[in-house]
Every structure is written in C-alpha cells, then in structure tokens.
Coordinates of C-alpha atoms in Angstrom, one line a residue:
M1 CA -43.6 0.3 -6.6
Y2 CA -40.9 0.9 -8.3
P3 CA -41.7 0.5 -12.3
A4 CA -39.9 -3.0 -13.9
L5 CA -36.9 -2.0 -15.8
P6 CA -35.0 -3.6 -18.4
G7 CA -33.2 -6.8 -17.3
E8 CA -34.6 -6.7 -14.2
N9 CA -33.4 -10.9 -13.3
L10 CA -30.4 -10.0 -13.9
L11 CA -30.1 -6.3 -11.7
Y12 CA -30.6 -8.7 -8.9
S13 CA -28.7 -11.7 -9.5
T14 CA -26.1 -9.2 -10.5
M15 CA -25.6 -7.4 -6.2
S16 CA -26.6 -11.4 -4.9
Q17 CA -23.2 -12.5 -6.5
F18 CA -21.9 -10.6 -3.7
K19 CA -23.3 -13.3 -1.1
T20 CA -19.7 -14.1 -0.1
A21 CA -16.8 -11.2 0.6
M22 CA -13.7 -10.6 1.6
L23 CA -12.2 -7.6 3.7
G24 CA -8.8 -6.6 4.2
L25 CA -7.2 -5.0 8.1
D26 CA -4.3 -3.7 8.7
L27 CA -4.8 -3.4 12.3
S28 CA -4.9 0.3 12.1
E29 CA -6.9 3.2 13.6
M30 CA -9.0 2.4 10.4
D31 CA -9.8 -0.6 10.7
A32 CA -12.8 0.5 12.9
L33 CA -14.0 2.4 10.0
L34 CA -13.8 -0.1 7.7
L35 CA -16.1 -2.1 9.7
K36 CA -18.0 0.3 10.3
K37 CA -18.8 1.4 6.4
T38 CA -18.6 -2.6 5.4
A39 CA -21.9 -3.2 8.3
A40 CA -23.4 -0.3 6.9
V41 CA -23.7 -1.0 3.0
A42 CA -24.0 -5.2 3.8
D43 CA -28.0 -5.4 3.3
V44 CA -27.7 -3.5 -0.2
L45 CA -24.8 -5.3 -1.3
G46 CA -26.1 -8.9 -0.2
I47 CA -23.6 -10.0 1.9
E48 CA -24.1 -12.6 3.6
R49 CA -20.8 -13.8 4.1
L50 CA -18.0 -11.6 5.1
Y51 CA -14.4 -12.5 5.8
L52 CA -12.0 -11.0 7.2
I53 CA -8.1 -11.0 6.5
H54 CA -5.4 -9.8 8.1
V55 CA -1.8 -10.8 6.7
A56 CA 1.3 -10.0 9.0
A57 CA 5.1 -10.5 7.2
D58 CA 6.0 -12.5 10.5
L59 CA 3.5 -13.9 13.2
E60 CA 6.0 -15.6 16.2
L61 CA 7.1 -13.2 18.8
P62 CA 10.7 -13.2 18.7
E63 CA 12.6 -15.6 21.1
E64 CA 13.9 -13.4 23.3
L65 CA 10.2 -12.0 23.8
R66 CA 8.6 -14.6 24.9
S67 CA 12.0 -15.4 27.3
Q68 CA 11.2 -12.4 29.1
Y69 CA 7.5 -11.8 29.3
P70 CA 6.4 -15.9 29.6
D71 CA 2.8 -14.7 30.1
L72 CA 2.9 -14.2 26.5
L73 CA 1.2 -17.2 26.1
A74 CA -1.5 -17.0 23.0
P75 CA 0.3 -17.3 19.8
V76 CA 0.0 -13.9 18.7
D77 CA -2.7 -14.9 15.7
E78 CA -4.9 -15.9 18.1
G79 CA -4.8 -12.6 19.5
I80 CA -5.1 -10.9 16.1
A81 CA -8.0 -13.0 15.4
S82 CA -9.4 -11.6 18.8
T83 CA -9.2 -8.4 18.6
L84 CA -10.9 -8.3 14.9
E85 CA -13.6 -10.8 15.9
L86 CA -14.4 -8.6 19.4
A87 CA -14.6 -5.2 16.9
A88 CA -16.7 -7.3 13.7
A89 CA -18.7 -8.2 16.7
E90 CA -19.8 -4.6 17.7
A91 CA -19.7 -3.4 13.5
F92 CA -22.7 -6.5 12.4
S93 CA -24.2 -6.7 15.7
D94 CA -27.1 -5.6 14.4
R95 CA -26.4 -7.2 11.0
K96 CA -27.1 -11.2 9.8
V97 CA -23.8 -11.6 8.2
A98 CA -21.5 -14.7 9.2
V99 CA -18.1 -13.1 10.2
E100 CA -14.8 -15.6 10.1
V101 CA -12.0 -14.1 10.6
L102 CA -8.3 -15.2 9.2
V103 CA -5.0 -14.2 10.1
K104 CA -2.5 -15.3 7.0
E105 CA 1.3 -14.4 7.1
G106 CA 3.6 -13.9 3.5
N107 CA 3.0 -11.3 0.8
K108 CA -0.1 -9.3 1.2
V109 CA -1.5 -9.5 -2.2
E110 CA 0.0 -12.7 -3.3
T111 CA -2.2 -13.7 0.1
V112 CA -5.2 -12.5 -0.3
L113 CA -5.8 -13.5 -3.6
R114 CA -5.1 -16.4 -2.6
W115 CA -7.6 -16.9 0.0
A116 CA -9.9 -14.8 -2.2
K117 CA -9.7 -17.9 -5.0
I118 CA -10.0 -20.7 -1.9
K119 CA -12.7 -19.1 -0.1
D120 CA -14.5 -18.0 -3.6
V121 CA -14.9 -14.8 -3.1
D122 CA -17.5 -12.7 -4.9
L123 CA -16.4 -9.1 -3.6
L124 CA -13.4 -8.0 -2.0
I125 CA -12.7 -4.8 -0.2
S126 CA -10.1 -2.6 0.9
G127 CA -9.3 0.6 2.4
R128 CA -8.2 3.0 0.3
K129 CA -5.5 5.6 3.2
D130 CA -4.9 9.2 2.5
L131 CA -3.7 11.4 5.8
L132 CA -3.7 7.7 7.8
P133 CA 0.0 6.2 7.4
G134 CA -0.2 3.3 5.2
S135 CA 0.5 2.6 1.3
G136 CA -2.1 2.1 -1.6
S137 CA -0.2 -0.5 -3.5
L138 CA -1.9 -3.1 -2.3
S139 CA -5.5 -1.7 -3.4
K140 CA -3.8 -1.2 -6.6
S141 CA -2.7 -5.0 -7.4
L142 CA -6.3 -5.7 -6.3
A143 CA -7.6 -4.0 -8.3
E144 CA -5.8 -5.3 -11.6
K145 CA -5.3 -8.7 -10.2
A146 CA -8.5 -9.5 -8.2
P147 CA -10.9 -12.3 -9.8
C148 CA -13.8 -10.8 -8.8
S149 CA -15.4 -7.2 -8.0
V150 CA -13.3 -5.0 -5.8
L151 CA -15.3 -2.1 -3.2
F152 CA -12.6 0.4 -2.2
L153 CA -13.6 2.1 0.9
T154 CA -12.4 5.9 2.0
Q155 CA -10.9 7.2 5.4
K156 CA -13.1 9.5 5.1
E157 CA -16.6 10.0 7.5
G158 CA -19.7 10.5 6.0
A159 CA -22.4 9.1 4.6
L160 CA -22.1 5.5 4.7
A161 CA -24.4 4.6 2.2
P162 CA -24.4 6.1 -1.7
K163 CA -26.5 9.0 -2.4
H164 CA -24.7 10.4 -5.9
I165 CA -23.2 7.5 -8.0
L166 CA -21.2 8.5 -11.4
M167 CA -20.6 6.0 -14.0
P168 CA -17.7 6.5 -16.0
M169 CA -18.9 5.3 -18.9
D170 CA -17.7 4.5 -23.1
F171 CA -21.4 2.8 -23.7
S172 CA -19.7 -0.3 -24.2
S173 CA -21.5 -3.9 -23.6
H174 CA -19.9 -3.0 -19.8
S175 CA -21.6 0.4 -19.8
K176 CA -24.7 -1.5 -19.4
R177 CA -23.7 -4.2 -17.2
T178 CA -22.6 -1.3 -14.5
W179 CA -25.7 0.1 -15.5
E180 CA -28.0 -2.9 -14.4
S181 CA -25.4 -2.9 -11.4
A182 CA -27.0 0.5 -10.4
Q183 CA -30.5 0.2 -10.2
V184 CA -30.2 -1.9 -7.7
L185 CA -28.0 1.1 -5.5
L186 CA -30.3 3.2 -6.9
R187 CA -33.6 1.0 -6.1
T188 CA -32.7 0.0 -2.3
E189 CA -30.6 3.5 -0.8
Q190 CA -32.5 6.2 -3.2
A191 CA -29.8 7.3 -4.9
R192 CA -29.1 9.0 -8.3
L193 CA -27.2 7.9 -11.1
T194 CA -25.3 10.4 -13.1
G195 CA -22.7 8.7 -16.1
L196 CA -20.4 10.4 -16.9
H197 CA -18.1 10.4 -20.7
L198 CA -14.5 11.6 -21.6
Y199 CA -14.8 12.2 -25.4
D200 CA -11.2 12.2 -27.2
V201 CA -10.4 14.6 -29.4
P202 CA -7.7 14.0 -32.3
V203 CA -4.4 15.4 -31.7
G204 CA -5.0 16.6 -35.9
Y205 CA -7.9 18.9 -34.8
S206 CA -5.3 21.8 -36.1
K207 CA -5.0 20.5 -39.6
T208 CA -9.0 21.3 -40.0
G209 CA -9.2 24.8 -39.0
K210 CA -11.0 24.6 -36.3
S211 CA -9.3 25.6 -32.2
R212 CA -9.2 22.5 -30.0
E213 CA -12.3 24.2 -28.7
E214 CA -14.4 24.4 -32.0
F215 CA -13.0 20.4 -32.5
A216 CA -14.0 19.4 -28.5
S217 CA -17.1 21.3 -29.5
I218 CA -18.2 18.9 -32.3
M219 CA -16.6 15.4 -30.2
E220 CA -18.9 16.3 -27.9
G221 CA -21.9 16.4 -30.7
H222 CA -20.9 12.2 -31.5
A223 CA -20.9 11.3 -28.1
R224 CA -23.8 13.1 -27.1
K225 CA -25.2 11.1 -29.7
A226 CA -23.5 7.8 -29.4
F227 CA -24.8 8.1 -26.1
E228 CA -28.8 8.1 -27.5
R229 CA -27.8 5.3 -29.6
F230 CA -26.1 3.5 -26.7
L231 CA -29.9 4.1 -24.3
E232 CA -31.9 3.1 -27.4
K233 CA -29.7 -0.2 -28.1
N234 CA -30.1 -1.5 -24.8
K235 CA -33.9 -0.5 -24.1
L236 CA -32.5 1.9 -21.3
P237 CA -34.7 5.1 -20.0
T238 CA -32.7 7.8 -20.2
F239 CA -30.6 9.9 -17.3
D240 CA -28.0 12.7 -16.8
C241 CA -25.0 12.4 -18.2
L242 CA -21.9 15.0 -18.2
F243 CA -19.6 14.7 -21.1
E244 CA -15.4 16.3 -20.9
A245 CA -12.7 16.2 -23.9
K246 CA -10.4 13.6 -21.7
E247 CA -7.6 15.9 -20.5
E248 CA -4.5 12.9 -22.2
G249 CA -2.7 11.0 -19.3
K250 CA -4.5 12.6 -16.7
S251 CA -8.3 11.0 -16.8
G252 CA -7.9 9.9 -13.9
Q253 CA -7.8 13.1 -11.7
Q254 CA -10.5 14.5 -14.3
I255 CA -13.0 11.9 -13.6
L256 CA -11.7 12.3 -9.8
R257 CA -12.1 16.1 -10.0
I258 CA -15.6 16.0 -11.1
A259 CA -17.0 13.5 -8.8
E260 CA -16.4 16.0 -6.3
A261 CA -17.4 18.6 -8.0
H262 CA -20.8 17.0 -8.1
G263 CA -21.2 16.0 -5.1
S264 CA -20.5 11.7 -5.9
D265 CA -20.1 9.4 -3.2
L266 CA -19.7 6.4 -4.9
I267 CA -17.7 5.6 -8.6
L268 CA -19.3 2.4 -9.8
M269 CA -17.5 1.3 -13.2
G270 CA -17.1 -1.6 -14.7
S271 CA -13.6 -3.5 -15.5
R272 CA -11.9 -4.7 -19.0
G273 CA -10.5 -8.1 -17.6
R274 CA -10.1 -11.0 -19.2
S275 CA -10.5 -14.0 -18.5
G276 CA -8.9 -17.7 -19.6
S277 CA -5.4 -14.8 -19.7
A278 CA -2.2 -14.7 -17.5
A279 CA -2.9 -10.8 -18.4
V280 CA -4.3 -8.5 -16.7
L281 CA -6.2 -5.8 -18.3
L282 CA -8.0 -3.4 -15.8
G283 CA -8.4 -0.9 -19.0
S284 CA -6.3 1.9 -18.5
T285 CA -9.0 4.8 -17.4
A286 CA -9.7 2.5 -14.5
E287 CA -6.2 2.0 -13.8
K288 CA -5.4 5.7 -13.7
L289 CA -8.7 5.6 -11.4
V290 CA -6.7 3.8 -9.2
H291 CA -3.9 5.5 -8.5
A292 CA -5.1 8.5 -8.3
N293 CA -8.5 8.3 -5.9
Y294 CA -8.7 8.2 -1.9
K295 CA -11.5 10.2 -1.5
I296 CA -14.3 8.5 -2.8
P297 CA -15.4 5.1 -2.6
M298 CA -15.5 3.1 -5.8
L299 CA -16.6 0.1 -7.2
I300 CA -15.1 -2.1 -10.2
L301 CA -17.3 -4.2 -11.7
K302 CA -15.5 -7.7 -13.0
Q303 CA -17.7 -10.9 -14.0
K304 CA -16.6 -13.6 -11.3
G305 CA -13.6 -15.3 -12.5
E306 CA -11.9 -12.8 -14.4
N307 CA -8.4 -12.8 -13.8
M308 CA -8.2 -16.7 -12.9
G309 CA -5.6 -17.8 -15.2
F310 CA -3.8 -15.4 -13.5
L311 CA -3.9 -16.3 -10.1
E312 CA -3.2 -20.3 -11.8
A313 CA -0.2 -19.2 -13.6
L314 CA 0.6 -17.4 -9.9
F315 CA 0.1 -19.7 -7.6
R316 CA 0.0 -23.3 -10.2
L317 CA -3.3 -24.1 -8.1

C-alpha cells in the first residue's frame, strides 16, 4: 500500500480529467507509433474515449480522376476513416477505450481546436516529428491555443510509459498542481520525479564586484531556500530538484539538454493560461520548450477551459 499523500483526492481527479482525449493523425508512417504510444499510456491517463482526427485541405477527388477511375466509388474521407479505424483496432485491441474517427477538412489548427471544443476534449495528443518529414507548427499552435492539456509524443522508439519525469518549476501554485498530477504517474508506473528550477542571475551582478559564477552561487542558495519554503507551505514531501542558472533566451534548449543528460523520458509542465480572455499566454519557458523539443515526450497541463475566450473570438460560437 502507498502512504496517503497531501491532496490525494485532487491527484486522482486531476488525471481523471483525461477521460476524453483527441489524437491528431496525418496518414504518415508516424501514425502507427502514435497509436501504439497512446494505447500504452491510456490506462494511466484514464482515457475512456479517444477521438482520432485527420484534417485534410481537400477531401474531394478531382473530376478527371473520377472519370478515369470510376471504380473509386467510396469518398476519400470514408477511405481515410476506414484506414484509421483498422489501425486503431489493432493498437487498442486489448484496451477498454472507445475509439471514434473524425475526418474533416479545413485549416488544421482551427479545425482541431473547433472539434476539441465540440467534443469537450480533456486532452489533446499530438506527434512531434524529427527525422520524419512534417512541420511542428501544428504542435506549437495547439500548445498555445488549446483549451485543455496537451501531450506531445515523439517519434523516438523506447519505453512507452515514463520512468523518469522531469518537472520544470517556479514554486508557484502552478508548480503545486503539476506536482499533484505527477503523483498519479509515479504511483501507477513506478516512475521517479525530478524537479528543475532555472534561476535568474541579475544583469547588474558585476556592480557587486563579484563574478557571474560567484553571484550565480548566491542566487542558487536563494533558489534552494525558495524550494524548501514551497515544500513547507504546501506540505509536500521532499524530492530531488536540480538548480541551474538560466541561459537567457535559451531556456527551452537548456531544459531539453538537462532532460537528456538525466535520462528523463517525460517533461511535465504547467501552463500559465488565462481563462476568460482572448489572449494566449502559455508561459515563455513552456513556449521555448515546445519550440525546441522534438526528442522527449512532454505533457503541458492546463486547467480545462483556458483560452476559451480565444476560441469564442476565433469561431464566434
């Protein structure tokens, strides 16, 4: 038996918010890997219903092709849906997850966001490509504008469930909520958690007569004390936390480098989205990380409904 943890009821309600998920597929060779990885984490994330969505610019066959190949009776969208349904049936053969395929046309970002709202999705899942051809612009836009949490899966083969979670943190209420969510993954998958805090070194450090390294040491001491206060204030058990001076303008690459150096296979971050506003505010560090990270799976936690004002303004719904 595991000992009780602070806010235990909240821990499980946090992950239970992922009952309904949506996975974007593009008919590339990466689809099979995304389905496999999603199936592997479906239980721990509490996914009960999964929408597979494919968005194409034009689903109609050109008239000359219809005339030349009259045997192509099935509409293109039905053919795509059939392909995805077969792939999903294979990936989720031993999972109790209800899968539904959506094939739509239009702008990819706007269409995915629209259907995420219509289906009241709790979690958006997207692939990040590295060696395989494809743009990461969709993933970046989803991270900024999604009204729910977003999970980015990579094309890298390896462990399907996380074993070492890296949690960048600033010791705010966002960090506490992220820690609470991490506990479900830790319990279910026997993973370990490492915090990461990037502290600032004031640009005017030279006026103190100290070198940057000397003043960085002072700032690290203050950061460690802030970590202790964070644990005490929220009545949390201690856990490992790394401290590094922030590399100005490169925090995304810095977090990725640290995650790779410590063998992390999931980066867990809380967003700073504002509900009830048309503004999109993911948080500068998270934005930089989404831009830089094609290598390690990443889960960005949002309170459901964030950026709904943006969607209302965008779609006039």
